[in-house]
JSON list of C-alpha atoms in Angstrom, two decimals:
[
{"chain": "Z", "resi": 1495, "resn": "MET", "atom": "CA", "xyz": [19.93, -102.16, -228.34]},
{"chain": "Z", "resi": 1496, "resn": "SER", "atom": "CA", "xyz": [23.65, -102.45, -226.03]},
{"chain": "Z", "resi": 1497, "resn": "ARG", "atom": "CA", "xyz": [25.15, -100.02, -225.63]},
{"chain": "Z", "resi": 1498, "resn": "MET", "atom": "CA", "xyz": [27.45, -98.77, -228.79]},
{"chain": "Z", "resi": 1499, "resn": "TRP", "atom": "CA", "xyz": [30.73, -98.06, -228.57]},
{"chain": "Z", "resi": 1500, "resn": "SER", "atom": "CA", "xyz": [32.18, -94.38, -230.23]},
{"chain": "Z", "resi": 1501, "resn": "ALA", "atom": "CA", "xyz": [34.77, -92.20, -230.79]},
{"chain": "Z", "resi": 1502, "resn": "GLU", "atom": "CA", "xyz": [35.74, -89.26, -231.61]},
{"chain": "Z", "resi": 1503, "resn": "TYR", "atom": "CA", "xyz": [38.49, -87.74, -234.69]},
{"chain": "Z", "resi": 1504, "resn": "TRP", "atom": "CA", "xyz": [39.58, -84.36, -235.76]},
{"chain": "Z", "resi": 1505, "resn": "ALA", "atom": "CA", "xyz": [40.22, -84.17, -239.78]},
{"chain": "Z", "resi": 1506, "resn": "ASP", "atom": "CA", "xyz": [42.93, -81.50, -241.26]},
{"chain": "Z", "resi": 1507, "resn": "LYS", "atom": "CA", "xyz": [41.39, -80.10, -244.15]},
{"chain": "Z", "resi": 1508, "resn": "GLY", "atom": "CA", "xyz": [44.99, -77.39, -244.70]},
{"chain": "Z", "resi": 1509, "resn": "GLY", "atom": "CA", "xyz": [44.48, -75.54, -241.58]},
{"chain": "Z", "resi": 1510, "resn": "ILE", "atom": "CA", "xyz": [40.87, -76.38, -240.47]},
{"chain": "Z", "resi": 1511, "resn": "ARG", "atom": "CA", "xyz": [39.82, -78.72, -237.92]},
{"chain": "Z", "resi": 1512, "resn": "LEU", "atom": "CA", "xyz": [36.99, -81.19, -238.68]},
{"chain": "Z", "resi": 1513, "resn": "TYR", "atom": "CA", "xyz": [35.10, -83.41, -236.40]},
{"chain": "Z", "resi": 1514, "resn": "VAL", "atom": "CA", "xyz": [34.79, -87.11, -237.50]},
{"chain": "Z", "resi": 1515, "resn": "TYR", "atom": "CA", "xyz": [32.31, -89.35, -235.19]},
{"chain": "Z", "resi": 1516, "resn": "ARG", "atom": "CA", "xyz": [32.54, -93.25, -235.44]},
{"chain": "Z", "resi": 1517, "resn": "LYS", "atom": "CA", "xyz": [30.26, -95.87, -233.95]},
{"chain": "Z", "resi": 1518, "resn": "ARG", "atom": "CA", "xyz": [30.06, -99.77, -233.71]},
{"chain": "Z", "resi": 1519, "resn": "ALA", "atom": "CA", "xyz": [28.66, -102.92, -232.25]},
{"chain": "Z", "resi": 1520, "resn": "THR", "atom": "CA", "xyz": [31.78, -103.41, -230.11]},
{"chain": "Z", "resi": 1521, "resn": "ALA", "atom": "CA", "xyz": [35.06, -101.68, -230.02]},
{"chain": "Z", "resi": 1522, "resn": "PRO", "atom": "CA", "xyz": [37.57, -102.74, -232.94]},
{"chain": "Z", "resi": 1523, "resn": "GLN", "atom": "CA", "xyz": [40.14, -105.01, -231.80]},
{"chain": "Z", "resi": 1524, "resn": "LYS", "atom": "CA", "xyz": [44.08, -105.92, -233.40]},
{"chain": "Z", "resi": 1525, "resn": "ASN", "atom": "CA", "xyz": [44.48, -108.59, -236.18]},
{"chain": "Z", "resi": 1526, "resn": "ALA", "atom": "CA", "xyz": [40.67, -108.59, -235.53]},
{"chain": "Z", "resi": 1527, "resn": "GLY", "atom": "CA", "xyz": [39.94, -107.72, -239.05]},
{"chain": "Z", "resi": 1528, "resn": "ALA", "atom": "CA", "xyz": [37.55, -104.34, -240.78]},
{"chain": "Z", "resi": 1529, "resn": "LEU", "atom": "CA", "xyz": [34.69, -104.19, -240.83]},
{"chain": "Z", "resi": 1530, "resn": "PRO", "atom": "CA", "xyz": [32.94, -103.22, -243.87]},
{"chain": "Z", "resi": 1531, "resn": "VAL", "atom": "CA", "xyz": [32.60, -99.10, -243.33]},
{"chain": "Z", "resi": 1532, "resn": "LEU", "atom": "CA", "xyz": [29.79, -97.63, -243.99]},
{"chain": "Z", "resi": 1533, "resn": "PHE", "atom": "CA", "xyz": [30.43, -93.01, -244.37]},
{"chain": "Z", "resi": 1534, "resn": "LEU", "atom": "CA", "xyz": [27.72, -91.26, -243.34]},
{"chain": "Z", "resi": 1535, "resn": "VAL", "atom": "CA", "xyz": [27.16, -87.77, -245.13]},
{"chain": "Z", "resi": 1536, "resn": "HIS", "atom": "CA", "xyz": [25.18, -84.86, -243.74]},
{"chain": "Z", "resi": 1537, "resn": "GLY", "atom": "CA", "xyz": [23.00, -82.01, -245.46]},
{"chain": "Z", "resi": 1538, "resn": "SER", "atom": "CA", "xyz": [22.61, -78.46, -244.99]},
{"chain": "Z", "resi": 1539, "resn": "SER", "atom": "CA", "xyz": [20.49, -78.24, -242.42]},
{"chain": "Z", "resi": 1540, "resn": "ASN", "atom": "CA", "xyz": [22.10, -79.98, -239.44]},
{"chain": "Z", "resi": 1541, "resn": "SER", "atom": "CA", "xyz": [25.20, -81.99, -238.49]},
{"chain": "Z", "resi": 1542, "resn": "GLY", "atom": "CA", "xyz": [26.51, -85.33, -238.41]},
{"chain": "Z", "resi": 1543, "resn": "ARG", "atom": "CA", "xyz": [25.88, -86.61, -235.58]},
{"chain": "Z", "resi": 1544, "resn": "SER", "atom": "CA", "xyz": [22.25, -84.79, -234.71]},
{"chain": "Z", "resi": 1545, "resn": "ALA", "atom": "CA", "xyz": [21.45, -85.77, -238.13]},
{"chain": "Z", "resi": 1546, "resn": "PHE", "atom": "CA", "xyz": [22.51, -89.80, -238.09]},
{"chain": "Z", "resi": 1547, "resn": "ASP", "atom": "CA", "xyz": [22.95, -90.19, -234.40]},
{"chain": "Z", "resi": 1548, "resn": "LEU", "atom": "CA", "xyz": [20.07, -88.89, -232.96]},
{"chain": "Z", "resi": 1549, "resn": "ASN", "atom": "CA", "xyz": [18.86, -90.42, -229.62]},
{"chain": "Z", "resi": 1550, "resn": "VAL", "atom": "CA", "xyz": [15.02, -90.17, -227.70]},
{"chain": "Z", "resi": 1551, "resn": "PRO", "atom": "CA", "xyz": [14.28, -91.48, -224.59]},
{"chain": "Z", "resi": 1552, "resn": "GLY", "atom": "CA", "xyz": [11.79, -93.83, -225.23]},
{"chain": "Z", "resi": 1553, "resn": "HIS", "atom": "CA", "xyz": [12.50, -94.42, -228.83]},
{"chain": "Z", "resi": 1554, "resn": "PRO", "atom": "CA", "xyz": [15.92, -97.03, -229.60]},
{"chain": "Z", "resi": 1555, "resn": "ASP", "atom": "CA", "xyz": [15.31, -96.87, -232.46]},
{"chain": "Z", "resi": 1556, "resn": "TYR", "atom": "CA", "xyz": [16.22, -93.05, -234.07]},
{"chain": "Z", "resi": 1557, "resn": "SER", "atom": "CA", "xyz": [20.23, -93.63, -234.18]},
{"chain": "Z", "resi": 1558, "resn": "LEU", "atom": "CA", "xyz": [20.94, -94.34, -238.04]},
{"chain": "Z", "resi": 1559, "resn": "MET", "atom": "CA", "xyz": [24.14, -94.66, -236.62]},
{"chain": "Z", "resi": 1560, "resn": "ASP", "atom": "CA", "xyz": [23.05, -97.43, -233.68]},
{"chain": "Z", "resi": 1561, "resn": "HIS", "atom": "CA", "xyz": [20.84, -99.63, -236.34]},
{"chain": "Z", "resi": 1562, "resn": "PHE", "atom": "CA", "xyz": [24.12, -100.39, -238.94]},
{"chain": "Z", "resi": 1563, "resn": "ALA", "atom": "CA", "xyz": [27.06, -100.88, -236.28]},
{"chain": "Z", "resi": 1564, "resn": "GLY", "atom": "CA", "xyz": [24.40, -103.44, -235.21]},
{"chain": "Z", "resi": 1565, "resn": "LEU", "atom": "CA", "xyz": [24.15, -104.76, -238.25]},
{"chain": "Z", "resi": 1566, "resn": "GLY", "atom": "CA", "xyz": [28.27, -105.03, -238.53]},
{"chain": "Z", "resi": 1567, "resn": "TYR", "atom": "CA", "xyz": [29.29, -101.54, -240.20]},
{"chain": "Z", "resi": 1568, "resn": "ASP", "atom": "CA", "xyz": [31.72, -99.35, -239.34]},
{"chain": "Z", "resi": 1569, "resn": "VAL", "atom": "CA", "xyz": [30.09, -96.40, -239.64]},
{"chain": "Z", "resi": 1570, "resn": "TRP", "atom": "CA", "xyz": [31.87, -92.62, -239.53]},
{"chain": "Z", "resi": 1571, "resn": "THR", "atom": "CA", "xyz": [30.16, -88.97, -240.20]},
{"chain": "Z", "resi": 1572, "resn": "VAL", "atom": "CA", "xyz": [32.04, -85.70, -240.39]},
{"chain": "Z", "resi": 1573, "resn": "ASP", "atom": "CA", "xyz": [30.90, -82.67, -239.44]},
{"chain": "Z", "resi": 1574, "resn": "HIS", "atom": "CA", "xyz": [31.24, -80.13, -242.57]},
{"chain": "Z", "resi": 1575, "resn": "GLU", "atom": "CA", "xyz": [33.15, -77.00, -242.32]},
{"chain": "Z", "resi": 1576, "resn": "GLY", "atom": "CA", "xyz": [30.58, -74.75, -240.31]},
{"chain": "Z", "resi": 1577, "resn": "TYR", "atom": "CA", "xyz": [28.73, -76.92, -238.73]},
{"chain": "Z", "resi": 1578, "resn": "GLY", "atom": "CA", "xyz": [28.69, -78.67, -235.17]},
{"chain": "Z", "resi": 1579, "resn": "ARG", "atom": "CA", "xyz": [32.30, -79.18, -233.78]},
{"chain": "Z", "resi": 1580, "resn": "SER", "atom": "CA", "xyz": [33.98, -78.50, -237.49]},
{"chain": "Z", "resi": 1581, "resn": "ASP", "atom": "CA", "xyz": [35.60, -74.74, -237.37]},
{"chain": "Z", "resi": 1582, "resn": "LYS", "atom": "CA", "xyz": [33.31, -72.02, -238.30]},
{"chain": "Z", "resi": 1583, "resn": "THR", "atom": "CA", "xyz": [35.10, -70.37, -241.11]},
{"chain": "Z", "resi": 1584, "resn": "ASP", "atom": "CA", "xyz": [34.33, -67.51, -243.65]},
{"chain": "Z", "resi": 1585, "resn": "GLY", "atom": "CA", "xyz": [33.71, -70.15, -246.51]},
{"chain": "Z", "resi": 1586, "resn": "ASN", "atom": "CA", "xyz": [29.89, -71.33, -246.64]},
{"chain": "Z", "resi": 1587, "resn": "SER", "atom": "CA", "xyz": [30.73, -74.87, -246.93]},
{"chain": "Z", "resi": 1588, "resn": "ASP", "atom": "CA", "xyz": [29.41, -75.37, -250.62]},
{"chain": "Z", "resi": 1589, "resn": "ILE", "atom": "CA", "xyz": [29.19, -78.88, -252.61]},
{"chain": "Z", "resi": 1590, "resn": "ALA", "atom": "CA", "xyz": [32.71, -78.35, -253.33]},
{"chain": "Z", "resi": 1591, "resn": "SER", "atom": "CA", "xyz": [33.87, -77.38, -250.05]},
{"chain": "Z", "resi": 1592, "resn": "GLY", "atom": "CA", "xyz": [31.98, -80.01, -249.14]},
{"chain": "Z", "resi": 1593, "resn": "ALA", "atom": "CA", "xyz": [34.30, -83.35, -250.69]},
{"chain": "Z", "resi": 1594, "resn": "ASP", "atom": "CA", "xyz": [36.96, -81.43, -249.85]},
{"chain": "Z", "resi": 1595, "resn": "ASP", "atom": "CA", "xyz": [35.67, -82.54, -246.43]},
{"chain": "Z", "resi": 1596, "resn": "LEU", "atom": "CA", "xyz": [35.32, -85.57, -247.12]},
{"chain": "Z", "resi": 1597, "resn": "ALA", "atom": "CA", "xyz": [38.51, -86.35, -249.01]},
{"chain": "Z", "resi": 1598, "resn": "ALA", "atom": "CA", "xyz": [40.11, -85.22, -245.65]},
{"chain": "Z", "resi": 1599, "resn": "ALA", "atom": "CA", "xyz": [37.96, -87.30, -243.07]},
{"chain": "Z", "resi": 1600, "resn": "MET", "atom": "CA", "xyz": [38.66, -90.42, -245.08]},
{"chain": "Z", "resi": 1601, "resn": "GLN", "atom": "CA", "xyz": [42.38, -90.19, -244.31]},
{"chain": "Z", "resi": 1602, "resn": "VAL", "atom": "CA", "xyz": [41.33, -90.62, -240.66]},
{"chain": "Z", "resi": 1603, "resn": "VAL", "atom": "CA", "xyz": [38.70, -94.00, -241.84]},
{"chain": "Z", "resi": 1604, "resn": "GLU", "atom": "CA", "xyz": [41.91, -94.82, -243.59]},
{"chain": "Z", "resi": 1605, "resn": "GLN", "atom": "CA", "xyz": [44.44, -94.71, -240.93]},
{"chain": "Z", "resi": 1606, "resn": "GLU", "atom": "CA", "xyz": [42.17, -95.93, -238.12]},
{"chain": "Z", "resi": 1607, "resn": "THR", "atom": "CA", "xyz": [40.68, -98.99, -240.01]},
{"chain": "Z", "resi": 1608, "resn": "GLY", "atom": "CA", "xyz": [42.95, -99.78, -242.86]},
{"chain": "Z", "resi": 1609, "resn": "LEU", "atom": "CA", "xyz": [40.51, -99.53, -245.69]},
{"chain": "Z", "resi": 1610, "resn": "SER", "atom": "CA", "xyz": [40.56, -97.35, -248.45]},
{"chain": "Z", "resi": 1611, "resn": "ARG", "atom": "CA", "xyz": [37.46, -97.63, -249.97]},
{"chain": "Z", "resi": 1612, "resn": "VAL", "atom": "CA", "xyz": [33.88, -97.44, -248.28]},
{"chain": "Z", "resi": 1613, "resn": "CYS", "atom": "CA", "xyz": [30.39, -97.79, -248.67]},
{"chain": "Z", "resi": 1614, "resn": "MET", "atom": "CA", "xyz": [28.88, -94.11, -248.29]},
{"chain": "Z", "resi": 1615, "resn": "TYR", "atom": "CA", "xyz": [25.63, -92.39, -248.39]},
{"chain": "Z", "resi": 1616, "resn": "GLY", "atom": "CA", "xyz": [24.21, -88.84, -249.07]},
{"chain": "Z", "resi": 1617, "resn": "ALA", "atom": "CA", "xyz": [21.72, -87.21, -247.40]},
{"chain": "Z", "resi": 1618, "resn": "SER", "atom": "CA", "xyz": [19.91, -83.98, -248.81]},
{"chain": "Z", "resi": 1619, "resn": "SER", "atom": "CA", "xyz": [22.08, -81.65, -249.99]},
{"chain": "Z", "resi": 1620, "resn": "GLY", "atom": "CA", "xyz": [25.36, -84.40, -248.61]},
{"chain": "Z", "resi": 1621, "resn": "ALA", "atom": "CA", "xyz": [24.04, -86.83, -251.06]},
{"chain": "Z", "resi": 1622, "resn": "LEU", "atom": "CA", "xyz": [25.64, -83.87, -253.76]},
{"chain": "Z", "resi": 1623, "resn": "ARG", "atom": "CA", "xyz": [28.70, -84.06, -251.70]},
{"chain": "Z", "resi": 1624, "resn": "ALA", "atom": "CA", "xyz": [29.01, -87.56, -251.71]},
{"chain": "Z", "resi": 1625, "resn": "ALA", "atom": "CA", "xyz": [28.65, -87.68, -255.87]},
{"chain": "Z", "resi": 1626, "resn": "LEU", "atom": "CA", "xyz": [30.94, -84.82, -255.87]},
{"chain": "Z", "resi": 1627, "resn": "TYR", "atom": "CA", "xyz": [33.51, -86.42, -253.64]},
{"chain": "Z", "resi": 1628, "resn": "ALA", "atom": "CA", "xyz": [32.87, -90.17, -255.59]},
{"chain": "Z", "resi": 1629, "resn": "GLU", "atom": "CA", "xyz": [33.21, -88.47, -259.07]},
{"chain": "Z", "resi": 1630, "resn": "ARG", "atom": "CA", "xyz": [36.61, -87.45, -258.53]},
{"chain": "Z", "resi": 1631, "resn": "HIS", "atom": "CA", "xyz": [37.49, -90.65, -255.48]},
{"chain": "Z", "resi": 1632, "resn": "PRO", "atom": "CA", "xyz": [35.85, -93.24, -258.06]},
{"chain": "Z", "resi": 1633, "resn": "GLU", "atom": "CA", "xyz": [38.38, -96.35, -256.61]},
{"chain": "Z", "resi": 1634, "resn": "ARG", "atom": "CA", "xyz": [37.17, -95.05, -252.65]},
{"chain": "Z", "resi": 1635, "resn": "VAL", "atom": "CA", "xyz": [33.53, -95.88, -253.36]},
{"chain": "Z", "resi": 1636, "resn": "ALA", "atom": "CA", "xyz": [32.70, -99.00, -253.17]},
{"chain": "Z", "resi": 1637, "resn": "ARG", "atom": "CA", "xyz": [28.68, -98.03, -253.14]},
{"chain": "Z", "resi": 1638, "resn": "LEU", "atom": "CA", "xyz": [27.31, -94.87, -253.10]},
{"chain": "Z", "resi": 1639, "resn": "MET", "atom": "CA", "xyz": [23.87, -94.93, -251.81]},
{"chain": "Z", "resi": 1640, "resn": "LEU", "atom": "CA", "xyz": [22.20, -90.94, -252.67]},
{"chain": "Z", "resi": 1641, "resn": "SER", "atom": "CA", "xyz": [19.08, -89.57, -250.99]},
{"chain": "Z", "resi": 1642, "resn": "VAL", "atom": "CA", "xyz": [17.10, -85.97, -251.81]},
{"chain": "Z", "resi": 1643, "resn": "PRO", "atom": "CA", "xyz": [14.18, -85.23, -250.66]},
{"chain": "Z", "resi": 1644, "resn": "CYS", "atom": "CA", "xyz": [12.08, -83.31, -254.19]},
{"chain": "Z", "resi": 1645, "resn": "ASP", "atom": "CA", "xyz": [9.14, -80.93, -254.41]},
{"chain": "Z", "resi": 1646, "resn": "VAL", "atom": "CA", "xyz": [9.09, -81.40, -257.99]},
{"chain": "Z", "resi": 1647, "resn": "GLU", "atom": "CA", "xyz": [6.05, -81.89, -259.99]},
{"chain": "Z", "resi": 1648, "resn": "ILE", "atom": "CA", "xyz": [6.09, -83.35, -262.60]},
{"chain": "Z", "resi": 1649, "resn": "HIS", "atom": "CA", "xyz": [3.25, -83.40, -265.84]},
{"chain": "Z", "resi": 1650, "resn": "TYR", "atom": "CA", "xyz": [1.87, -85.31, -268.27]},
{"chain": "Z", "resi": 1651, "resn": "PRO", "atom": "CA", "xyz": [0.86, -84.19, -271.62]}
]
């Protein structure tokens, strides 16, 4: 895939700095209109970029961000409090705190794109964070996709 355009931002959550990352096929052009936004929400095992923008030499198709940027989306992610490049605090980055992180990051998305509604995908505990954010702010989530690994055995009578 051809080289993608990307940018880094900072969101503020009550004095806590959150790292926000964006990827598109091409740089935004003034007066060109906004692309649909896809916001990817990471779980508790890794940060946003390592979860969704993994680049493996010799394997160009590992980046989910590249894939969706190539399909015409403006793709965003945030490192939750305590993860990746975001501030480390005494907090435990629980589900409610993660939903607050998304609210702070969405302010950056709206400022940069002009869009107040996005498609949101949450993986693992990121699904819980995204679901709570969508419950709190249904007017800001156009589509919600959730993926939670499950190790539950189901026994039928």
